[in-house]
């Protein structure tokens, strides 16, 4: 077939990759999977890591339990079948110091792409399995270039995709790099770069693609991370400023009626942090601006009472207040505790869940249609169309990270511009919160109510299993209750993970045979699940064997022990959330992690064992695992980064925030000619900038 378009002679950044030498239709298709459509995209396809002589270990030095990167020549290879039908590709690598076996389970197709005598760079962990064996996390086929690294070169490793190896990508980029770099013009103001001591964009791109040293690669990367952080900050800050302008809200008045009466009736005094946070919230609610505030507080820091005071402020102004929780059980729990606290005030919360009978639902609907002050507590049933409020003044979303973006928004969309308070126990450092939720205001509960005993936490090896189970049984003997947590529901062919279902049977017939044991996991229908939790709450179950479904907000003061199996499978923040289920009463409580883990995992878990501060733990989690785990699909409202990592790049993030502050203070709409290049790039990269800056 003949091409209609003439081949462009001059390359431009927006030239489709198909016009590049070396890129045919198949490669173009593969590049598209990597998000690369134009020559400019290719230029911004940044290596995700680098190797040089200093990062390569000798094969002889690898020991079981270690992570390492080696370069070696394939001296033999082949595909092995296993009993379970899984096919494993294996190769033996050799360097000047020795040999090691590398094994890729389930990837027999590698036999076609890896040839004998190829030189591979492999990163992975070493284990002992009929000798030392390397389990690759990532590998690069260097082909026959075995001398490159030895000669002091830095190897740029690019994100690759099936059908397009790292080497081909590197070749295409390298072939066009000089020409492409000559097309790039700087878009950040010179003084911004100077203040942050960062290289120009053309220099930075050269440094990341073709570094002469690792240090240079990092310098180039820093500039690219910085600009990403800067752009997100500009968008967030602009969104916040615009929202301030347009966000007319209800102006409540602090009448000190209901709120003062609750304060007097409370069986405890508020912590300093609770009082401070309430001042921040009340200031928002009493201004004519609409509140959009995120309240962050570690598990057990007492967020519910903060929500309750805020609700009373709305009510004493004649408005309705709604508090939405992610599960029926949690909504019920809130309704109960609030009923108790509000009894002296003569207020009874209205509970709205999916489980209401038709008659109850009609009664509730009638109450909400009446513009009288009311406190409504419920599940997502609150945001369903059928539920409408005559006079909603405050919308609170508890455990907001458990809701999707749409549901979160939907509650605030009820009534006429109610003030919105989002609450979360996923503790993230302030700098990160400001980056991720830049258009919300932030309040932090960083103090726990006094008198709480810390939860004694320990990591125990498999060999201690019997003793651990006996220990738990003694707690049960005293009348306490226990949680046993597993990462998965059922055992599968592929893994030897202990699963909740199997272990439930083993424990119920073995160690805890004289106890009442129940099983709880996400595949049990919601109603039944709630019924089991209710029985546990009411002391009718002694041991709850569960998956992480128990993570959210459940408050059973008599539960004093938690046993977590396969602790290596959990993130530290997740473990911290789980641990928050015990230590809620006056009794000493325990959280025991049980299992044989690798030395690295132990190091990670030790952070959790040694700290009960959710912020410290989250920071470590983020440092070790990046943001992906904390911000999965549910957090789709959150800004994402390609190069930057707001935690690991915390200092860059701070200087990016300062730079954004200064830019917007001088030119709030970025409309001066000097800022035209920034506006252009914002417009190209972020759809959201269109509504915020009128770019384009
Ligand atoms: P979370 O922030 O995890 O949602 P809760 O609001 O459920 O925490 O509070 C945990 C427990 O602490 C509840 O039993 C609550 O009554 C209690 N509590 C809250 N504030 C205080 C306080 N200032 N002093 C003593 N106990 C408090
Ligand atoms: Mg809570």
Tab-separated table of C-alpha atoms in Angstrom, residues 357-623:
chain	number	residue	atom	x	y	z
A	357	UNK	CA	-38.392	-1.593	55.300
A	358	UNK	CA	-40.710	0.240	52.935
A	359	UNK	CA	-42.737	1.710	55.777
A	360	UNK	CA	-39.657	2.913	57.651
A	361	UNK	CA	-38.322	4.370	54.463
A	362	UNK	CA	-41.515	6.364	53.953
A	363	UNK	CA	-41.319	7.685	57.511
A	364	UNK	CA	-37.703	8.718	57.076
A	365	UNK	CA	-38.497	10.379	53.754
A	366	UNK	CA	-41.250	12.368	55.441
A	367	UNK	CA	-38.907	13.503	58.224
A	368	UNK	CA	-36.240	14.606	55.739
A	369	UNK	CA	-38.784	16.445	53.584
A	370	UNK	CA	-39.622	18.521	56.621
A	371	UNK	CA	-37.205	21.464	56.924
A	372	UNK	CA	-36.653	20.864	60.622
A	373	UNK	CA	-33.221	20.329	62.174
A	374	UNK	CA	-32.277	16.655	62.077
A	375	UNK	CA	-29.248	14.434	62.332
A	376	UNK	CA	-29.134	11.693	59.733
A	377	UNK	CA	-26.645	8.838	59.839
A	378	UNK	CA	-26.492	6.333	57.032
A	379	UNK	CA	-24.776	4.416	54.302
A	380	UNK	CA	-24.604	5.302	50.627
A	381	UNK	CA	-28.379	4.971	50.748
A	382	UNK	CA	-28.095	8.655	51.675
A	383	UNK	CA	-26.922	9.600	48.213
A	384	UNK	CA	-29.441	7.547	46.321
A	385	UNK	CA	-31.937	9.492	44.333
A	386	UNK	CA	-34.836	8.544	46.525
A	387	UNK	CA	-33.276	10.302	49.497
A	388	UNK	CA	-33.760	14.040	49.431
A	389	UNK	CA	-33.226	16.642	52.105
A	390	UNK	CA	-35.349	19.723	52.657
A	391	UNK	CA	-32.574	21.702	54.300
A	392	UNK	CA	-29.193	19.982	54.333
A	393	UNK	CA	-26.549	22.235	55.874
A	394	UNK	CA	-23.687	19.844	56.526
A	395	UNK	CA	-22.565	16.677	54.737
A	396	UNK	CA	-19.961	14.490	56.441
A	397	UNK	CA	-18.330	11.529	54.709
A	398	UNK	CA	-16.654	9.161	57.159
A	399	UNK	CA	-13.796	6.918	55.963
A	400	UNK	CA	-13.997	8.867	52.750
A	401	UNK	CA	-11.290	6.789	51.052
A	402	UNK	CA	-13.741	3.890	51.066
A	403	UNK	CA	-16.052	5.716	48.721
A	404	UNK	CA	-15.612	6.380	45.045
A	405	UNK	CA	-15.141	9.938	43.869
A	406	UNK	CA	-18.695	10.109	42.575
A	407	UNK	CA	-20.302	8.977	45.826
A	408	UNK	CA	-18.210	11.462	47.756
A	409	UNK	CA	-19.391	14.242	45.544
A	410	UNK	CA	-22.970	13.080	45.543
A	411	UNK	CA	-23.584	13.767	49.213
A	412	UNK	CA	-22.329	17.339	48.851
A	413	UNK	CA	-24.638	17.728	45.878
A	414	UNK	CA	-27.703	17.113	48.042
A	415	UNK	CA	-29.536	20.170	49.288
A	416	UNK	CA	-28.237	23.612	48.426
A	417	UNK	CA	-24.477	23.789	48.764
A	418	UNK	CA	-24.117	22.217	52.202
A	419	UNK	CA	-20.744	22.490	53.899
A	420	UNK	CA	-18.703	19.341	53.323
A	421	UNK	CA	-16.440	17.537	55.759
A	422	UNK	CA	-14.510	14.490	54.549
A	423	UNK	CA	-12.925	12.272	57.167
A	424	UNK	CA	-10.213	9.698	56.694
A	425	UNK	CA	-7.963	7.468	58.753
A	426	UNK	CA	-5.558	6.802	55.912
A	427	UNK	CA	-2.888	8.959	57.365
A	428	UNK	CA	-0.680	10.619	54.844
A	429	UNK	CA	1.967	13.217	55.511
A	430	UNK	CA	0.828	16.787	55.257
A	431	UNK	CA	2.995	17.606	52.252
A	432	UNK	CA	1.513	14.720	50.328
A	433	UNK	CA	-2.018	15.566	51.379
A	434	UNK	CA	-1.532	19.092	50.136
A	435	UNK	CA	-0.371	17.752	46.806
A	436	UNK	CA	-3.060	15.135	46.401
A	437	UNK	CA	-5.983	17.029	47.826
A	438	UNK	CA	-4.707	20.518	47.116
A	439	UNK	CA	-8.177	21.885	46.529
A	440	UNK	CA	-9.439	20.818	49.929
A	441	UNK	CA	-8.584	22.487	53.197
A	442	UNK	CA	-6.882	20.198	55.628
A	443	UNK	CA	-7.351	19.549	59.342
A	444	UNK	CA	-5.269	17.041	61.226
A	445	UNK	CA	-6.073	15.217	64.461
A	446	UNK	CA	-2.618	14.362	65.671
A	447	UNK	CA	-3.352	13.441	69.235
A	448	UNK	CA	-5.093	10.460	70.729
A	449	UNK	CA	-7.468	10.599	73.681
A	450	UNK	CA	-5.572	10.125	76.925
A	451	UNK	CA	-5.469	6.890	78.888
A	452	UNK	CA	-5.291	4.548	75.912
A	453	UNK	CA	-2.865	1.712	76.443
A	454	UNK	CA	-0.634	1.166	73.441
A	455	UNK	CA	-1.253	-2.133	71.658
A	456	UNK	CA	1.625	-4.502	72.355
A	457	UNK	CA	2.814	-5.571	68.925
A	458	UNK	CA	5.182	-8.380	68.004
A	459	UNK	CA	6.401	-10.392	65.051
A	460	UNK	CA	6.663	-14.124	65.807
A	461	UNK	CA	8.101	-16.932	63.681
A	462	UNK	CA	6.127	-19.927	62.525
A	463	UNK	CA	7.850	-22.044	65.187
A	464	UNK	CA	6.009	-20.023	67.835
A	465	UNK	CA	2.568	-20.810	66.404
A	466	UNK	CA	1.447	-23.146	69.183
A	467	UNK	CA	2.545	-20.779	71.901
A	468	UNK	CA	0.838	-17.847	70.184
A	469	UNK	CA	-2.417	-19.780	69.861
A	470	UNK	CA	-2.216	-20.809	73.516
A	471	UNK	CA	-1.654	-17.213	74.491
A	472	UNK	CA	-4.727	-16.154	72.569
A	473	UNK	CA	-6.733	-18.937	74.161
A	474	UNK	CA	-5.794	-17.633	77.617
A	475	UNK	CA	-7.125	-14.198	76.635
A	476	UNK	CA	-10.341	-15.862	75.485
A	477	UNK	CA	-10.472	-17.705	78.790
A	478	UNK	CA	-10.517	-14.307	80.507
A	479	UNK	CA	-13.597	-13.451	78.481
A	480	UNK	CA	-11.843	-11.413	75.820
A	481	UNK	CA	-12.384	-11.700	72.065
A	482	UNK	CA	-9.912	-12.080	69.206
A	483	UNK	CA	-9.515	-11.391	65.516
A	484	UNK	CA	-7.492	-13.694	63.267
A	485	UNK	CA	-6.738	-12.053	59.926
A	486	UNK	CA	-5.711	-13.625	56.625
A	487	UNK	CA	-4.845	-11.904	53.365
A	488	UNK	CA	-6.940	-14.230	51.169
A	489	UNK	CA	-10.238	-16.048	51.347
A	490	UNK	CA	-9.387	-19.326	49.692
A	491	UNK	CA	-6.227	-21.196	49.007
A	492	UNK	CA	-5.345	-21.383	45.372
A	493	UNK	CA	-3.387	-23.763	43.220
A	494	UNK	CA	-0.639	-21.280	42.669
A	495	UNK	CA	0.188	-20.288	46.190
A	496	UNK	CA	0.613	-21.915	49.506
A	497	UNK	CA	-0.927	-18.996	51.372
A	498	UNK	CA	-3.005	-19.925	54.332
A	499	UNK	CA	-6.485	-18.804	53.606
A	500	UNK	CA	-9.223	-17.662	55.926
A	501	UNK	CA	-11.616	-20.466	54.972
A	502	UNK	CA	-9.185	-23.318	55.550
A	503	UNK	CA	-7.738	-21.841	58.689
A	504	UNK	CA	-11.186	-21.166	60.056
A	505	UNK	CA	-11.834	-24.909	59.923
A	506	UNK	CA	-8.459	-25.768	61.392
A	507	UNK	CA	-8.771	-23.316	64.258
A	508	UNK	CA	-12.401	-24.095	65.000
A	509	UNK	CA	-11.615	-27.794	65.299
A	510	UNK	CA	-8.177	-27.400	66.825
A	511	UNK	CA	-6.742	-24.643	68.974
A	512	UNK	CA	-10.085	-22.937	69.616
A	513	UNK	CA	-12.390	-25.949	69.646
A	514	UNK	CA	-14.000	-24.948	72.908
A	515	UNK	CA	-14.653	-21.399	71.633
A	516	UNK	CA	-17.250	-19.889	69.393
A	517	UNK	CA	-15.455	-19.222	66.121
A	518	UNK	CA	-16.897	-17.478	63.057
A	519	UNK	CA	-15.689	-16.720	59.550
A	520	UNK	CA	-16.018	-13.336	57.887
A	521	UNK	CA	-14.948	-12.286	54.391
A	522	UNK	CA	-15.962	-10.144	51.497
A	523	UNK	CA	-17.757	-12.891	49.573
A	524	UNK	CA	-20.259	-13.393	52.350
A	525	UNK	CA	-23.321	-11.326	51.436
A	526	UNK	CA	-23.510	-7.917	53.123
A	527	UNK	CA	-26.473	-8.709	55.359
A	528	UNK	CA	-25.001	-11.913	56.663
A	529	UNK	CA	-21.687	-10.159	57.196
A	530	UNK	CA	-23.327	-7.480	59.277
A	531	UNK	CA	-25.161	-10.133	61.268
A	532	UNK	CA	-21.875	-11.867	62.093
A	533	UNK	CA	-20.285	-8.580	63.125
A	534	UNK	CA	-23.279	-7.806	65.320
A	535	UNK	CA	-22.915	-11.151	67.054
A	536	UNK	CA	-19.215	-10.487	67.578
A	537	UNK	CA	-20.019	-7.040	68.946
A	538	UNK	CA	-22.586	-8.514	71.296
A	539	UNK	CA	-20.086	-11.065	72.606
A	540	UNK	CA	-21.764	-14.092	71.009
A	541	UNK	CA	-18.626	-14.941	69.055
A	542	UNK	CA	-15.188	-15.333	70.644
A	543	UNK	CA	-12.924	-15.551	67.640
A	544	UNK	CA	-13.514	-13.897	64.323
A	545	UNK	CA	-11.452	-15.375	61.489
A	546	UNK	CA	-11.512	-12.756	58.784
A	547	UNK	CA	-9.995	-11.088	55.782
A	548	UNK	CA	-9.426	-7.348	55.741
A	549	UNK	CA	-13.160	-6.667	55.651
A	550	UNK	CA	-12.831	-5.869	59.354
A	551	UNK	CA	-10.486	-3.025	58.571
A	552	UNK	CA	-13.012	-0.239	58.674
A	553	UNK	CA	-13.995	1.527	61.861
A	554	UNK	CA	-15.462	-1.336	63.872
A	555	UNK	CA	-15.393	-0.660	67.588
A	556	UNK	CA	-15.534	-3.717	69.844
A	557	UNK	CA	-13.868	-2.759	73.116
A	558	UNK	CA	-13.736	-6.320	74.429
A	559	UNK	CA	-11.594	-7.535	71.519
A	560	UNK	CA	-8.039	-7.466	72.816
A	561	UNK	CA	-6.053	-9.702	70.498
A	562	UNK	CA	-5.390	-9.617	66.808
A	563	UNK	CA	-3.411	-12.284	65.040
A	564	UNK	CA	-2.281	-11.484	61.504
A	565	UNK	CA	-1.050	-14.315	59.309
A	566	UNK	CA	1.172	-13.715	56.300
A	567	UNK	CA	1.995	-10.226	57.492
A	568	UNK	CA	4.307	-9.820	54.505
A	569	UNK	CA	1.242	-9.533	52.323
A	570	UNK	CA	-0.022	-6.359	53.924
A	571	UNK	CA	1.049	-2.773	53.569
A	572	UNK	CA	2.169	-1.142	56.797
A	573	UNK	CA	-0.704	1.321	56.755
A	574	UNK	CA	-3.127	-1.494	56.246
A	575	UNK	CA	-1.670	-3.343	59.227
A	576	UNK	CA	-2.041	-0.182	61.235
A	577	UNK	CA	-5.699	0.106	60.267
A	578	UNK	CA	-6.206	-3.500	61.263
A	579	UNK	CA	-4.460	-3.015	64.584
A	580	UNK	CA	-6.820	-0.131	65.232
A	581	UNK	CA	-9.552	-2.747	65.840
A	582	UNK	CA	-7.979	-3.687	69.171
A	583	UNK	CA	-6.880	-1.506	72.054
A	584	UNK	CA	-10.243	0.191	72.217
A	585	UNK	CA	-11.045	-0.645	75.808
A	586	UNK	CA	-9.326	-0.434	79.172
A	587	UNK	CA	-7.652	-3.862	78.895
A	588	UNK	CA	-4.132	-4.449	77.615
A	589	UNK	CA	-4.254	-5.430	73.938
A	590	UNK	CA	-2.031	-7.364	71.573
A	591	UNK	CA	-1.328	-7.488	67.884
A	592	UNK	CA	0.734	-10.486	66.789
A	593	UNK	CA	2.170	-10.938	63.320
A	594	UNK	CA	2.856	-14.594	62.704
A	595	UNK	CA	5.072	-16.040	59.997
A	596	UNK	CA	8.583	-16.612	58.714
A	597	UNK	CA	9.523	-13.601	56.654
A	598	UNK	CA	12.583	-12.559	54.685
A	599	UNK	CA	15.091	-10.208	56.298
A	600	UNK	CA	13.878	-7.272	54.175
A	601	UNK	CA	10.283	-7.909	55.104
A	602	UNK	CA	11.252	-8.113	58.725
A	603	UNK	CA	12.930	-4.751	58.448
A	604	UNK	CA	9.780	-3.277	56.972
A	605	UNK	CA	7.490	-4.894	59.543
A	606	UNK	CA	9.743	-3.712	62.365
A	607	UNK	CA	8.692	-0.163	61.572
A	608	UNK	CA	5.103	-1.173	62.247
A	609	UNK	CA	5.998	-3.180	65.336
A	610	UNK	CA	7.979	-0.288	66.758
A	611	UNK	CA	5.533	2.556	66.162
A	612	UNK	CA	1.906	3.292	66.878
A	613	UNK	CA	1.924	6.553	64.976
A	614	UNK	CA	-0.030	6.179	61.755
A	615	UNK	CA	1.769	9.084	60.132
A	616	UNK	CA	5.200	7.584	60.765
A	617	UNK	CA	3.992	4.266	59.429
A	618	UNK	CA	2.386	5.746	56.342
A	619	UNK	CA	5.506	7.685	55.529
A	620	UNK	CA	7.565	4.514	55.680
A	621	UNK	CA	4.996	2.646	53.622
A	622	UNK	CA	5.048	5.323	50.980
A	623	UNK	CA	8.812	5.459	50.983
